[in-house]
CSV table of C-alpha atoms and ligand atoms in Angstrom, one decimal:
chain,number,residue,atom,x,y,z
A,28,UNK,CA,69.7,96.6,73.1
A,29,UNK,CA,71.6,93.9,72.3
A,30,UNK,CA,73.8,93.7,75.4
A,31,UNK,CA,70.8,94.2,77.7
A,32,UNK,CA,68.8,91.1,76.0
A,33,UNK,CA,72.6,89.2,76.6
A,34,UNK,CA,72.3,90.2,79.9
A,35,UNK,CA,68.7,88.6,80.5
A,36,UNK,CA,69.5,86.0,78.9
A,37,UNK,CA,72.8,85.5,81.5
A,38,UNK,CA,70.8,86.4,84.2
A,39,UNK,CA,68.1,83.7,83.2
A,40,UNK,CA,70.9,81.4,83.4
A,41,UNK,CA,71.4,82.8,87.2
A,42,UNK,CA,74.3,83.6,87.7
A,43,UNK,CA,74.7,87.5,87.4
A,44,UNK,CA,71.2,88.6,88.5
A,45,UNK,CA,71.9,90.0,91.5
A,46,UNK,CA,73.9,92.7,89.8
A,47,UNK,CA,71.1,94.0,87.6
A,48,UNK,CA,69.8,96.2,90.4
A,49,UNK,CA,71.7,99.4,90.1
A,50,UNK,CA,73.9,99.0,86.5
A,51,UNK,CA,73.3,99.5,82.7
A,52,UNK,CA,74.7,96.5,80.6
A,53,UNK,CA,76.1,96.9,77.4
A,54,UNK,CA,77.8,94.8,74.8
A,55,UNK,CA,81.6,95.0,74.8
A,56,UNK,CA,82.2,96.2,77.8
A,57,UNK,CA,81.5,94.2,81.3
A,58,UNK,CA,80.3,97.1,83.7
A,59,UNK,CA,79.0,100.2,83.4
A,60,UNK,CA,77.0,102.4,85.5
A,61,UNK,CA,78.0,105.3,87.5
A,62,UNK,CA,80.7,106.3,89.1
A,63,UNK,CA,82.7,105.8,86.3
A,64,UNK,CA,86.1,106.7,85.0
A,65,UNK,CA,87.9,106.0,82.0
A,66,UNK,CA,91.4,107.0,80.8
A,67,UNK,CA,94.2,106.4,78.4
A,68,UNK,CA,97.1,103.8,78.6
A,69,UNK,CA,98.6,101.5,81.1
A,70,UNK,CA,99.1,104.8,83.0
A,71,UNK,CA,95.2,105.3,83.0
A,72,UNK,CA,94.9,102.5,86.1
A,73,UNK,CA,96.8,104.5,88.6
A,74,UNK,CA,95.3,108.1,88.0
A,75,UNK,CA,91.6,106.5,88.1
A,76,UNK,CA,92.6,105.2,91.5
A,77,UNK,CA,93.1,108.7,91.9
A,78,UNK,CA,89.9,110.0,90.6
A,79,UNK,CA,87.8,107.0,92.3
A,80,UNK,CA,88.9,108.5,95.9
A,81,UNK,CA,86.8,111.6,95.1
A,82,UNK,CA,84.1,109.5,92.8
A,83,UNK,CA,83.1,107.4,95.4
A,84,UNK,CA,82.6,109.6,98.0
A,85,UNK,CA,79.8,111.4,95.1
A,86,UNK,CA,82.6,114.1,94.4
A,87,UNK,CA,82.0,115.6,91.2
A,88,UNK,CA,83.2,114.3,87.9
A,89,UNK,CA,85.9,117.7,87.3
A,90,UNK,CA,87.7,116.9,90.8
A,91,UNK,CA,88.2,113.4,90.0
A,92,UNK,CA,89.0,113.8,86.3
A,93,UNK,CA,91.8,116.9,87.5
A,94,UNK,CA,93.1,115.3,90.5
A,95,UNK,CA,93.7,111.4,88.0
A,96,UNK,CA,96.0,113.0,85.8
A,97,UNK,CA,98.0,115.1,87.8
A,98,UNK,CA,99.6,112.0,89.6
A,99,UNK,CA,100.8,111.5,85.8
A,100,UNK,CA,102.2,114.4,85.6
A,101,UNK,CA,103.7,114.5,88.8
A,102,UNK,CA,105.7,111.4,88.0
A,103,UNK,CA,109.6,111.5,88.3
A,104,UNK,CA,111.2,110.6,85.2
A,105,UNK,CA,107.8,110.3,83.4
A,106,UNK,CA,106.1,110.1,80.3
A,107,UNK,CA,103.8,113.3,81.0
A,108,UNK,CA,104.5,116.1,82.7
A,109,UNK,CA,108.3,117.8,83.2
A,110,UNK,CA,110.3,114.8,83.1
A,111,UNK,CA,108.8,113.9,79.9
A,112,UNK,CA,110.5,114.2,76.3
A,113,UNK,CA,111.3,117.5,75.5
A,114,UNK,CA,110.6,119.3,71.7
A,115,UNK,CA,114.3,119.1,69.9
A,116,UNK,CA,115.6,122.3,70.8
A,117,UNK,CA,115.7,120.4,74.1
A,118,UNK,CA,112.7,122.2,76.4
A,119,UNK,CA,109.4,119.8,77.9
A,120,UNK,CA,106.5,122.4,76.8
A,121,UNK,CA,103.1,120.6,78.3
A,122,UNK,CA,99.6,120.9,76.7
A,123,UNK,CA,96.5,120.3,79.2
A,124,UNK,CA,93.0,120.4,79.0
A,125,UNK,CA,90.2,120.1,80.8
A,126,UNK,CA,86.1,120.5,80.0
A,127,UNK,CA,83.1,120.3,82.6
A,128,UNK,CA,79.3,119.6,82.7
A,129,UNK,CA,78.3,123.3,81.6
A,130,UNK,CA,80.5,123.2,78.4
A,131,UNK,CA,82.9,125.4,80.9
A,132,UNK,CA,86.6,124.7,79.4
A,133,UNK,CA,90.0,125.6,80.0
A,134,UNK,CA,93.4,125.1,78.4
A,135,UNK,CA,97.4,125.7,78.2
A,136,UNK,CA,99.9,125.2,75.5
A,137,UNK,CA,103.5,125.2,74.9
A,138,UNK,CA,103.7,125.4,78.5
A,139,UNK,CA,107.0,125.4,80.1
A,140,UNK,CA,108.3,124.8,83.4
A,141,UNK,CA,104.8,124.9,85.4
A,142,UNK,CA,104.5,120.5,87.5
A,143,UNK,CA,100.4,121.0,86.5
A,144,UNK,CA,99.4,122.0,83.2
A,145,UNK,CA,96.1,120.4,83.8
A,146,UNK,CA,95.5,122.8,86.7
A,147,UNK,CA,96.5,125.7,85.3
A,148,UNK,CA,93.6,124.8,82.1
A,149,UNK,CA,91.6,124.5,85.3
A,150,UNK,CA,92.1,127.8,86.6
A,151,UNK,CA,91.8,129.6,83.0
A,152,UNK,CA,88.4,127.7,82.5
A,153,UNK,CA,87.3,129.5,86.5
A,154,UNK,CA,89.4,132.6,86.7
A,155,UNK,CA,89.6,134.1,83.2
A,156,UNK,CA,87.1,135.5,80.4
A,157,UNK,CA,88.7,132.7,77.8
A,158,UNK,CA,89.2,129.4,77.2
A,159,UNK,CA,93.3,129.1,75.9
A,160,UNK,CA,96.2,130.4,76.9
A,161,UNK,CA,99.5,129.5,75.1
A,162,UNK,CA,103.3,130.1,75.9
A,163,UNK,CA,104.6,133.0,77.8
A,164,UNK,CA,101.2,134.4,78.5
A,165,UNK,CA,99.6,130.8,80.0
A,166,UNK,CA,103.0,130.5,82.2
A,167,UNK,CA,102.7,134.0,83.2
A,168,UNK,CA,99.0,133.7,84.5
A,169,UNK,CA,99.9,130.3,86.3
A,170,UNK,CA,102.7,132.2,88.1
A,171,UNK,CA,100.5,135.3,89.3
A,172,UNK,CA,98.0,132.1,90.2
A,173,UNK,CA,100.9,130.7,92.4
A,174,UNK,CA,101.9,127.8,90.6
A,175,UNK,CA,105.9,127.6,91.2
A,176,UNK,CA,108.0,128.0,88.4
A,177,UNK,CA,109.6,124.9,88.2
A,178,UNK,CA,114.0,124.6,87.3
A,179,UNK,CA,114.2,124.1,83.7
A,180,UNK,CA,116.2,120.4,83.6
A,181,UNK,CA,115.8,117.4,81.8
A,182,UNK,CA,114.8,114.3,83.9
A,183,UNK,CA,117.4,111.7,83.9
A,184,UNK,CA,116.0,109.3,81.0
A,185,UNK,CA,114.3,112.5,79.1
A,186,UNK,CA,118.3,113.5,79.1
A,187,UNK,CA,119.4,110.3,77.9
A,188,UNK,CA,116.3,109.8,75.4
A,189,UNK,CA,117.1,113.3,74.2
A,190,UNK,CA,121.1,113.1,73.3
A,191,UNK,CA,120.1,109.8,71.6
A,192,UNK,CA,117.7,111.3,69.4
A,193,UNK,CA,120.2,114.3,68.4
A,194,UNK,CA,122.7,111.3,66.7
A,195,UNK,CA,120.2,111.3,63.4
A,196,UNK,CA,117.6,114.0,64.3
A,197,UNK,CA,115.0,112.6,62.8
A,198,UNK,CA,111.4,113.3,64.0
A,199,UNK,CA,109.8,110.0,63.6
A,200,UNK,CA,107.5,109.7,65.9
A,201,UNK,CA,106.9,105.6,66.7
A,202,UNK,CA,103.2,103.7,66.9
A,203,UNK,CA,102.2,103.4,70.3
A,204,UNK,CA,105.2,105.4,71.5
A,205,UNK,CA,103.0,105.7,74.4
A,206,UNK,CA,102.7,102.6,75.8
A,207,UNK,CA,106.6,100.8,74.3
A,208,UNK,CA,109.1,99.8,76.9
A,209,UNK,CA,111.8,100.3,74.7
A,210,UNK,CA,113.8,101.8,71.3
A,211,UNK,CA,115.5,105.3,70.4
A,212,UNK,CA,111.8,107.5,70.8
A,213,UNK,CA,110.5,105.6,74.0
A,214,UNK,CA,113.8,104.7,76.5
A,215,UNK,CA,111.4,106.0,79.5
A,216,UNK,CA,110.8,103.3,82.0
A,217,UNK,CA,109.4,102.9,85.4
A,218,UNK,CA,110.0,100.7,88.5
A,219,UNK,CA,106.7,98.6,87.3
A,220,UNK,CA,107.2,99.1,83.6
A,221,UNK,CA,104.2,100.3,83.5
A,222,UNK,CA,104.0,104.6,83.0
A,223,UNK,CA,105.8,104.9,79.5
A,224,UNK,CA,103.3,107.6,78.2
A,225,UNK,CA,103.7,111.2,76.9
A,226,UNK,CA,99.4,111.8,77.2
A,227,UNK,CA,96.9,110.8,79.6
A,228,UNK,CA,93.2,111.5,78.5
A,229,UNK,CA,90.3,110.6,81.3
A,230,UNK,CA,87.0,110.9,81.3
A,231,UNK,CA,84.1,110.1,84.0
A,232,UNK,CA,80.8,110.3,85.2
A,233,UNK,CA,80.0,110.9,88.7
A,234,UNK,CA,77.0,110.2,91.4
A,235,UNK,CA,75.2,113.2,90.5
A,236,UNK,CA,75.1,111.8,86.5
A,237,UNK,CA,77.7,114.4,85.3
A,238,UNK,CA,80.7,114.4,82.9
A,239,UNK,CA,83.7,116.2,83.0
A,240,UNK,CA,87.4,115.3,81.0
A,241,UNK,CA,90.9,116.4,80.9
A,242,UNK,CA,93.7,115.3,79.1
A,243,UNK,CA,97.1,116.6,79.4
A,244,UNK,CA,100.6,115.7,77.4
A,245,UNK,CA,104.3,116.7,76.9
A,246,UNK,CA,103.5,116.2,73.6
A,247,UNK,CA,105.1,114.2,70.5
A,248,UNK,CA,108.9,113.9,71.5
A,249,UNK,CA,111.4,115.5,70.2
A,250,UNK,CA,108.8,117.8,68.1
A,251,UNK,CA,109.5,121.2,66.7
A,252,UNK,CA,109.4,123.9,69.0
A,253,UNK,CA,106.0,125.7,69.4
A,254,UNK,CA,104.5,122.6,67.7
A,255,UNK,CA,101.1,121.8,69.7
A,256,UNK,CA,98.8,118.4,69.0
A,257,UNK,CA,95.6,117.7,69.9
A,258,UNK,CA,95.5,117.3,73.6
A,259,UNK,CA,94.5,120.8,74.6
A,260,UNK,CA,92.0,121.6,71.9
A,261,UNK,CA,88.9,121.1,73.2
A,262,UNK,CA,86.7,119.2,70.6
A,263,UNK,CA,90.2,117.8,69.6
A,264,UNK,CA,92.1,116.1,72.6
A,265,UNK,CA,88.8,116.3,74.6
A,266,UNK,CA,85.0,117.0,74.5
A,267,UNK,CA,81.8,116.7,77.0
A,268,UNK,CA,78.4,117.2,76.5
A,269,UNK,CA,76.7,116.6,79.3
A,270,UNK,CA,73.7,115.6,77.6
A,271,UNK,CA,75.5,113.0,75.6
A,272,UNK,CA,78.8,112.2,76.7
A,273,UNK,CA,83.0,112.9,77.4
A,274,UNK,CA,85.8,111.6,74.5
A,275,UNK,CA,89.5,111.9,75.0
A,276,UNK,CA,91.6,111.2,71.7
A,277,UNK,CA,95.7,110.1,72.2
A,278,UNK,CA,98.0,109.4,69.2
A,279,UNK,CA,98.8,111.4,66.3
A,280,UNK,CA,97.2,114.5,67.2
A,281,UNK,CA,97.8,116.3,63.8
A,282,UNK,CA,95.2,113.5,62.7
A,283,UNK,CA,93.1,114.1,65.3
A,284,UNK,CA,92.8,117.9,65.0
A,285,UNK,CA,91.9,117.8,61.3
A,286,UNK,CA,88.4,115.6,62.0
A,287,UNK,CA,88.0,117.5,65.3
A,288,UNK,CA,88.2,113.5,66.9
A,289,UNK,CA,86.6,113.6,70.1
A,290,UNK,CA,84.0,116.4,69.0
A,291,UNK,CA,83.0,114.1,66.0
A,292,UNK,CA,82.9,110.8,68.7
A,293,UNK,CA,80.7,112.9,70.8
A,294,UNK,CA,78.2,113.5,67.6
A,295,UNK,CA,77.9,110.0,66.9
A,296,UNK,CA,76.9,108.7,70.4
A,297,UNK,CA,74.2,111.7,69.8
A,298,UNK,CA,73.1,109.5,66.9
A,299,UNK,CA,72.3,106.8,69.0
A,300,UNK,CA,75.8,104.6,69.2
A,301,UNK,CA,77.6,103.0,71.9
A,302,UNK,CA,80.7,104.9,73.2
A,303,UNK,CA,82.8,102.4,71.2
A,304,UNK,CA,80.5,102.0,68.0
A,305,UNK,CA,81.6,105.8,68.1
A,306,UNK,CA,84.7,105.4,68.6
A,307,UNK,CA,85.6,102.9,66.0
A,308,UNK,CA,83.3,105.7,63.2
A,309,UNK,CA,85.4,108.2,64.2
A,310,UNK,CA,88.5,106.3,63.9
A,311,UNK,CA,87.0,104.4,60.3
A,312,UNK,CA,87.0,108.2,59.5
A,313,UNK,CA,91.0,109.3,59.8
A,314,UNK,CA,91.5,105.7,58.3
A,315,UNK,CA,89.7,107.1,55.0
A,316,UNK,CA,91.6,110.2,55.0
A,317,UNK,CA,95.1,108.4,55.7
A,318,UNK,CA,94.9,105.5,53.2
A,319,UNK,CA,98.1,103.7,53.2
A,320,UNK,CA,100.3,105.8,55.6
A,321,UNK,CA,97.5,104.6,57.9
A,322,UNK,CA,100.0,102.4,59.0
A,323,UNK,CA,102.4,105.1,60.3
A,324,UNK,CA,100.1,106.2,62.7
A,325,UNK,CA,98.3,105.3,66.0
A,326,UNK,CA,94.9,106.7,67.5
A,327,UNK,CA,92.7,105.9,69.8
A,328,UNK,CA,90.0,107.8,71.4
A,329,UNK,CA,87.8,106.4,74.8
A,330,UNK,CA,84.4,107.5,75.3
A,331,UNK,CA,81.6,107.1,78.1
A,332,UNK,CA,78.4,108.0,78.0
A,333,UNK,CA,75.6,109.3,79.7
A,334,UNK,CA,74.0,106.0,80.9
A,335,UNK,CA,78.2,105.4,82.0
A,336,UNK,CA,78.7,103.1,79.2
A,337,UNK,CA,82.2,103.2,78.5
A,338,UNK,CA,83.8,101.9,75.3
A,339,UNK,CA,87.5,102.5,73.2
A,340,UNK,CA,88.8,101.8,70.2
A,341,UNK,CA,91.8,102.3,68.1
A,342,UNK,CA,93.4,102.7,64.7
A,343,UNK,CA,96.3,100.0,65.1
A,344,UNK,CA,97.1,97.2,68.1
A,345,UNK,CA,98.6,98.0,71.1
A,346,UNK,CA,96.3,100.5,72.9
A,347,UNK,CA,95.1,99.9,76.4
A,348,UNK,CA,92.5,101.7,78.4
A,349,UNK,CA,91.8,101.4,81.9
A,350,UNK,CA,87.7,101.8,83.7
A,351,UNK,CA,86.9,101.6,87.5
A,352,UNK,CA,83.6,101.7,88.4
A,353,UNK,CA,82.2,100.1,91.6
A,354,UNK,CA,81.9,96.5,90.3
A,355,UNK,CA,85.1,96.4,87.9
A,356,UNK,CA,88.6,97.8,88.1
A,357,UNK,CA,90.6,97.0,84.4
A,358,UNK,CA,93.5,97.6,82.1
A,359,UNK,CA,92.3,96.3,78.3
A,360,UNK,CA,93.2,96.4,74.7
A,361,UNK,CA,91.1,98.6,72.8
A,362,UNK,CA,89.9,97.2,69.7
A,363,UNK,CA,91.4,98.2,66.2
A,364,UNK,CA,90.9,98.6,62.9
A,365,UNK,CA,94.3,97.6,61.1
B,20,LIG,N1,98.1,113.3,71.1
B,20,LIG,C1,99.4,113.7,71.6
B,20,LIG,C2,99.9,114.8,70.7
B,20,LIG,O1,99.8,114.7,69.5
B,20,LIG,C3,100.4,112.6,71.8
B,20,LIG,C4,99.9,111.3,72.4
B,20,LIG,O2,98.7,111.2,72.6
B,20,LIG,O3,100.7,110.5,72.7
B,20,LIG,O4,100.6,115.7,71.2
């Protein structure tokens, strides 16, 4: 309400009128409407360049939301996907999920050797009677679905992050891991600087006014083996309601399991609060649980809705977020609590 009576009020001063015609306006973010897409990280601008190819052309929200991250994990060298971190016995094991408008959902974990977790989740969600498949079995069923089984190698700076980490052996895991350029738990880097990330979470709503999310991870580096987070438990990592809206959670997952994060963000925009009034709740919430090792820890969650307001917001600094719509194309910094 409030952002709408801003936006009269700017438009009274005549400057944005023009654009009133086919958006919603809301307060704390710029533009909203639909198409939409929102994801994680500094990594999130690229995969919704991705995802706006088949949003603009009125594809539907699970293409676009598929096809976004899998550049990610596609990446050389990268954050997510095979050349990400590996647990510390030494292996990448990739989680991926992915959730459409029907409350159809699919998911992998402790995934190894298979370039597109995220499709695989995709194909469990079409081809199979359940909604998770973990380990051998998941890589088994994305091998009779023709997904090559990839060498099992380390990527050149997973290698190096990897034999640095074995000096102490401490699991440690740093805030915003995800997004730092350097140190002993982040020594990934890229040509632009920019795709330093071990999740990407998106979300978006397309022409037809339906949501779909995915998210997909190599998980926590250097983690104990068979250790899973967040990312492919749906209501954890990831959750749409059509009716309402899509949430994708990044961080600590361990924290974001035990409130069932982007579920509980979902609930609260069914109360009646923006995507990042909901976001912050949800986050208020772990900070309650956590208390003082709060601090330890990062999590953020993104969120649009069903009108294709989008919003974010974060435990601690340093989380970015990245939208593209037809009228705005941004990287930000969520807001935090501490
Ligand atoms: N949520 C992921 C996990 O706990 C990590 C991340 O988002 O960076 O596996």
């Amino acid at each position: 309400m409030l952002g709408r009576r801003k936006f009269l009020h700017n438009s009274l001063l005549g400057s944005v009128s023009a654009l009133a015609t086919n958006h919603e306006w809301q307060t704390g973010e710029s533009v909203v409407g639909k198409p939409i897409v929102i994801s994680t990280w500094n990594e999130g601008k690229p995969a919704n360049a991705v995802a706006w190819q088949i949003l603009q052309k009125g594809g539907r929200a699970l293409d676009a939301v598929e096809a976004g991250v899998m550049i990610i994990e596609d990446s050389q060298n990268c954050c997510v996907g095979l050349g990400a971190n590996p647990d510390r016995d030494g292996i990448v094991t990739l989680d991926a999920c992915i959730m459409d408008e029907h409350f159809n959902c699919g998911a992998v974990a402790f995934l190894e050797r298979i370039k597109h977790p995220i499709s695989v989740a995709r194909r469990v969600m079409e081809k199979t009677p359940h909604v998770f498949l973990v380990g051998a079995g998941a890589q088994q069923f994305a091998i009779a679905e023709g997904f090559p089984l990839e060498e099992q190698k380390l990527s050149t700076n997973a290698k190096e992050a990897y034999e640095n980490w074995l000096k102490k052996s401490e699991y440690k895991p740093a805030v915003n891991i995800e997004n730092r350029q350097h140190g002993p738990y982040a020594p990934l880097q890229f040509e632009n600087g920019d795709w330093n990330h071990d999740t990407i979470g998106m979300v978006a709503l397309d022409t037809n006014g339906n949501l779909s999310g995915s998210c997909t991870t190599s998980g926590m580096g250097f983690k104990m083996r068979g250790r899973v987070g967040d990312s492919p438990i749906i209501g954890a990592g990831l959750y749409v309601d059509n009716e309402v809206g899509a949430v994708a959670a990044t961080g600590q997952g361990e924290d974001v399991i035990r409130i069932c994060g982007s579920h509980t963000v979902v609930e609260f925009m069914r109360q009646g609060l923006s995507p990042e009034q909901a976001c912050k709740k949800t986050v208020e919430r772990i900070f309650k649980i956590k208390g003082a090792k709060a601090k330890d820890i990062q999590v953020g969650f993104i969120a649009v809705n069903k009108k294709g307001q989008v919003g974010a917001f974060a435990l601690q600094k340093g989380f970015t977020y990245a939208v593209k719509s037809k009228d705005a194309e941004y990287l930000k910094d969520a807001k935090f609590l501490i």
